[in-house]
Short mmCIF file of N, CA and C in Angstrom, two decimals:
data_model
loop_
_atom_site.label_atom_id
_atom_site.label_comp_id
_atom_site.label_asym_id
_atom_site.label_seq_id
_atom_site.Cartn_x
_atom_site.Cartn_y
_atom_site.Cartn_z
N UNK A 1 101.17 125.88 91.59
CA UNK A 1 101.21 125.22 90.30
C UNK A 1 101.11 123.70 90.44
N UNK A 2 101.89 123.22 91.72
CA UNK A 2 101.53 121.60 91.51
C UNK A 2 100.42 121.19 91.46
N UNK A 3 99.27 122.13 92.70
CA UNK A 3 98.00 121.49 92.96
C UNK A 3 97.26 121.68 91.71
N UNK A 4 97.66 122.76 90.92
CA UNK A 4 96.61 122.98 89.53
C UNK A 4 97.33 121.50 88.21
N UNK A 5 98.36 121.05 88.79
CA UNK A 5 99.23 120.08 87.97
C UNK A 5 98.27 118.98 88.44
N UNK A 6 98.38 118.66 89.62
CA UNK A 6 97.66 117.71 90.52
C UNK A 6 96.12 117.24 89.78
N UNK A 7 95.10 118.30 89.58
CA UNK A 7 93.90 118.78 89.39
C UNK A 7 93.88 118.59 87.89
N UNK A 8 94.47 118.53 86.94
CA UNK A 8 94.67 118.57 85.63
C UNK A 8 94.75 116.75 85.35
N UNK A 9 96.06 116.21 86.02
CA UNK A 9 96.25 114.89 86.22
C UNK A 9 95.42 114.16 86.35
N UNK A 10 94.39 114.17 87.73
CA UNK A 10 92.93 114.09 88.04
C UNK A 10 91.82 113.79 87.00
N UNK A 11 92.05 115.15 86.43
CA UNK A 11 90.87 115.38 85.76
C UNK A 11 91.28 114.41 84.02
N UNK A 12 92.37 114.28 83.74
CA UNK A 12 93.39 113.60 82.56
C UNK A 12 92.70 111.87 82.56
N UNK A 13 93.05 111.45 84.25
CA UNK A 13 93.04 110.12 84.52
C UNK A 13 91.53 109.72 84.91
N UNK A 14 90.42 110.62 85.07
CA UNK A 14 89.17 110.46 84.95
C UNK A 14 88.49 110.02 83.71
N UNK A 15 89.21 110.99 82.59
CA UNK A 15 89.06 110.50 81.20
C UNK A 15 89.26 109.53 80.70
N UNK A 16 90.62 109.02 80.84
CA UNK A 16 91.06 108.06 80.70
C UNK A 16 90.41 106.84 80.98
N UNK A 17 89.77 106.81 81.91
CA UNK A 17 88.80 105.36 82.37
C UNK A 17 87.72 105.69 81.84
N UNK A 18 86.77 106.61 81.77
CA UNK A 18 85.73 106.74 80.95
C UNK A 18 85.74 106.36 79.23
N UNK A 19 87.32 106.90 78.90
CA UNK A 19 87.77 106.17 77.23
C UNK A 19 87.64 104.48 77.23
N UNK A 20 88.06 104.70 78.39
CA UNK A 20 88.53 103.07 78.32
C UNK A 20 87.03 102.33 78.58
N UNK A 21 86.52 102.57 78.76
CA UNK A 21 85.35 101.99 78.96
C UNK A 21 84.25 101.52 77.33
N UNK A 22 84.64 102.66 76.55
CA UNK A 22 84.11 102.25 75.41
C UNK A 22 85.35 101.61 74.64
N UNK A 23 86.35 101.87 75.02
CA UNK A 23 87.50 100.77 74.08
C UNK A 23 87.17 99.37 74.39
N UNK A 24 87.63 98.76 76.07
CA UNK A 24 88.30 97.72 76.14
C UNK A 24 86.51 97.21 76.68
N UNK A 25 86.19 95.97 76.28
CA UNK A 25 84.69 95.62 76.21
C UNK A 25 85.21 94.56 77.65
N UNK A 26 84.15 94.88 78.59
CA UNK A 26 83.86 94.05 79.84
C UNK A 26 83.38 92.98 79.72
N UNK A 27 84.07 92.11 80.46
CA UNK A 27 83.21 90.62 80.09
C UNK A 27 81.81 90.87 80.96
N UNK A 28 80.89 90.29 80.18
CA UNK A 28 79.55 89.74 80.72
C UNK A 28 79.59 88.03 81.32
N UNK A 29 78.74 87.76 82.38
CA UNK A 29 78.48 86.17 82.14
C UNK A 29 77.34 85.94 81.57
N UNK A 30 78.10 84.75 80.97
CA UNK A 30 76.92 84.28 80.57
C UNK A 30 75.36 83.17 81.65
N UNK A 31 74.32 83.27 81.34
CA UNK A 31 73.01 83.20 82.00
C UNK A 31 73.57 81.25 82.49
N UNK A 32 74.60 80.46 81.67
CA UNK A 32 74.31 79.25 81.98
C UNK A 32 75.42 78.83 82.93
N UNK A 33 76.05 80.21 83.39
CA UNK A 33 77.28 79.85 84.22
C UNK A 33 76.81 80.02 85.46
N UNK A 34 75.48 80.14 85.61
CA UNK A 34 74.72 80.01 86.87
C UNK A 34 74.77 78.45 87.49
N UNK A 35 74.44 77.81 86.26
CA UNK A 35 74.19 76.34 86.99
C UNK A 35 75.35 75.76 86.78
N UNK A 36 76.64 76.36 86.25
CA UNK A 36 77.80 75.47 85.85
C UNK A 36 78.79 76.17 86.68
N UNK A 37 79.21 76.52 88.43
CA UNK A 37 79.44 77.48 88.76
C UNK A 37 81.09 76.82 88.40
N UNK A 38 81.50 75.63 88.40
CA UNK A 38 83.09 75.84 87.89
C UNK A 38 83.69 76.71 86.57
N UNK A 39 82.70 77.07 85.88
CA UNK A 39 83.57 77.84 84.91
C UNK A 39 83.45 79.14 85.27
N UNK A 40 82.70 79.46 86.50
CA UNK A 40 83.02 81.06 87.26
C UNK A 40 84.53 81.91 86.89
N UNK A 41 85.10 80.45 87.40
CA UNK A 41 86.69 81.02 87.51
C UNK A 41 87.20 81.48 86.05
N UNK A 42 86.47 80.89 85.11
CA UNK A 42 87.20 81.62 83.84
C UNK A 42 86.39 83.30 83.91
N UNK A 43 85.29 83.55 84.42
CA UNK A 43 84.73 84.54 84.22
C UNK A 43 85.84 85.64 84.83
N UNK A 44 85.75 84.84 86.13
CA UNK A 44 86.63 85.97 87.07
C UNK A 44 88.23 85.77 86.50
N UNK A 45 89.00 85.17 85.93
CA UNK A 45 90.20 85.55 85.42
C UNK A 45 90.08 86.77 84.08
N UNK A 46 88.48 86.45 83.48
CA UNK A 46 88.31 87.29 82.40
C UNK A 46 88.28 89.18 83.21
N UNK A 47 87.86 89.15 84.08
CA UNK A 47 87.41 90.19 85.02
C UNK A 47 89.21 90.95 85.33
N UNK A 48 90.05 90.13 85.92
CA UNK A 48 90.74 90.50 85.93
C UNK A 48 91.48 91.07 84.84
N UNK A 49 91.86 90.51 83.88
CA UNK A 49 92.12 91.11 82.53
C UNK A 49 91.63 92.30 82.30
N UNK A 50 90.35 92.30 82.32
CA UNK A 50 89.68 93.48 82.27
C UNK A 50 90.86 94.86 83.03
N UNK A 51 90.49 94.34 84.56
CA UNK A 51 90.48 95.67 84.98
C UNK A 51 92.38 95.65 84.99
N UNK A 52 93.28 94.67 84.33
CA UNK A 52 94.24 95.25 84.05
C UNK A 52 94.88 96.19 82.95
N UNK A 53 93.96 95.42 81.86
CA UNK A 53 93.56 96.07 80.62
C UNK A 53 93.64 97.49 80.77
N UNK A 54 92.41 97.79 81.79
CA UNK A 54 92.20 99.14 82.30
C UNK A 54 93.09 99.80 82.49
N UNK A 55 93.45 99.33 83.79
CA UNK A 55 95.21 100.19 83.94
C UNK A 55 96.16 100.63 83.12
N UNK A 56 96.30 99.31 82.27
CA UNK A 56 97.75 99.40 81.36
C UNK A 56 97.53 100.74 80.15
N UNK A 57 95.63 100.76 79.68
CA UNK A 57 95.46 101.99 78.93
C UNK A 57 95.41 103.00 79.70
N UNK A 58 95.35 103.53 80.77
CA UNK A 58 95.32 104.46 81.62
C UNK A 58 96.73 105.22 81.62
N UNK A 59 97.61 104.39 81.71
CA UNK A 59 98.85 104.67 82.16
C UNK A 59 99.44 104.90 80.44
N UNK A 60 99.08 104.18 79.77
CA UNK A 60 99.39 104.79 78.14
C UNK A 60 99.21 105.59 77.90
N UNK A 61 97.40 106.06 78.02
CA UNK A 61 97.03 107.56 77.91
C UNK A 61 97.85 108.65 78.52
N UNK A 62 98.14 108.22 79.72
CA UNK A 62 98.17 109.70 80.10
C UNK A 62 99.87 110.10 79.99
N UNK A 63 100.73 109.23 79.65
CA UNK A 63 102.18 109.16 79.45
C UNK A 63 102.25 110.51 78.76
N UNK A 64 101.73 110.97 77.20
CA UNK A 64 101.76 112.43 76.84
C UNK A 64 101.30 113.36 77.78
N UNK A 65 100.62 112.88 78.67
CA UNK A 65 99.70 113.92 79.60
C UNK A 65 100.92 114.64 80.17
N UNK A 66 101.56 113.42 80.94
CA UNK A 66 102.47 113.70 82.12
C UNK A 66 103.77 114.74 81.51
N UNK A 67 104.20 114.47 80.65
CA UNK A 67 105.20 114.53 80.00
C UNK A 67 105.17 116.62 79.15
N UNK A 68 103.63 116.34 78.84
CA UNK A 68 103.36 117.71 78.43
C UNK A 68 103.46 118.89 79.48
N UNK A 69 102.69 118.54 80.43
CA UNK A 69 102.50 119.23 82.08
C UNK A 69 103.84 119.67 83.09
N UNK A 70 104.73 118.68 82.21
CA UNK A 70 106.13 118.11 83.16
C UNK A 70 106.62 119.85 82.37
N UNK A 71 106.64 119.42 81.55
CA UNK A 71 107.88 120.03 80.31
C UNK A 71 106.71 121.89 80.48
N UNK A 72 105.41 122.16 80.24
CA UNK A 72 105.03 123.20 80.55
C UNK A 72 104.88 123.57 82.07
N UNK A 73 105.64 123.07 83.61
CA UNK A 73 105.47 123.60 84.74
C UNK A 73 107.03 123.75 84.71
N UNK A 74 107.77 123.14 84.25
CA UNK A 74 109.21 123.60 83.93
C UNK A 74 109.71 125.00 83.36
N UNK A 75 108.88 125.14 82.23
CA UNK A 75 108.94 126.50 81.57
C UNK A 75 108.22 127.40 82.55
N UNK A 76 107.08 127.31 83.02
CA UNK A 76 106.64 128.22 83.95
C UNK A 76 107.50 128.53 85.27
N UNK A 77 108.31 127.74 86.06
CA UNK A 77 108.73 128.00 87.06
C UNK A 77 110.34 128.46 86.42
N UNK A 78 110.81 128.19 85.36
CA UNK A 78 112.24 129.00 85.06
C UNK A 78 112.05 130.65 83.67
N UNK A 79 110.93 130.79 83.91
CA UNK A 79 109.98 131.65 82.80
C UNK A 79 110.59 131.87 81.50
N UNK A 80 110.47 130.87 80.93
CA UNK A 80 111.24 130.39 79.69
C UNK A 80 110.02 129.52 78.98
N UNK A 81 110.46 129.55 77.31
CA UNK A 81 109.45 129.15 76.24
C UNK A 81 109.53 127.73 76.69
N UNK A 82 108.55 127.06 76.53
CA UNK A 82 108.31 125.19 76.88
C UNK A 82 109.39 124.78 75.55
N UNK A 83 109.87 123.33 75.92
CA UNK A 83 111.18 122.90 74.93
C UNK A 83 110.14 122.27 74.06
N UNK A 84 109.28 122.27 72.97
CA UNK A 84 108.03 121.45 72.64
C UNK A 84 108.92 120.33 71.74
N UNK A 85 110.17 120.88 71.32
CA UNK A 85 111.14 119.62 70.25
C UNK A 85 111.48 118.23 71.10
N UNK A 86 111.30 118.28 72.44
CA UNK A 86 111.59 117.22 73.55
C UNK A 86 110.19 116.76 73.45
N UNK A 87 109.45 116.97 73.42
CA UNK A 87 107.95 116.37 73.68
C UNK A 87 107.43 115.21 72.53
#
């Protein structure tokens, strides 16, 4: 049951970045930060944001994930109805 827990999680947190991809919009540079390379660094702090952005919805998403999986491998291993009023 864990590895099918495992595999579910996986497959949960794959989604999750693919969502996130049409949510949270990637910075582009722009064509004139070629010849102006000091404002790179705002690009790349924008970059970072980004891919924390990323994370922080990742880990939002899948909080019901975890929590659902938690509470239905519980019921499966004591073979008892899932508590769904805790969820």
């Amino acid at each position: 049951m864990e590895n099918k827990k495992k595999h579910i999680l996986d497959y949960e947190e794959s989604l999750a970045r693919q969502l996130s991809r049409w949510v949270i919009e990637k910075p582009t540079p722009p064509v004139w930060m070629v010849f102006v390379p000091v404002f790179f660094v705002f690009y790349i702090f924008k970059v970072k944001q980004y891919g924390n952005g990323v994370k922080d919805f990742v880990a939002s998403y899948l909080i019901s994930r975890h929590r659902a999986l938690d509470t239905a491998l519980k019921a499966e291993q004591n073979a008892v109805l899932p508590e769904i009023d805790k969820l």
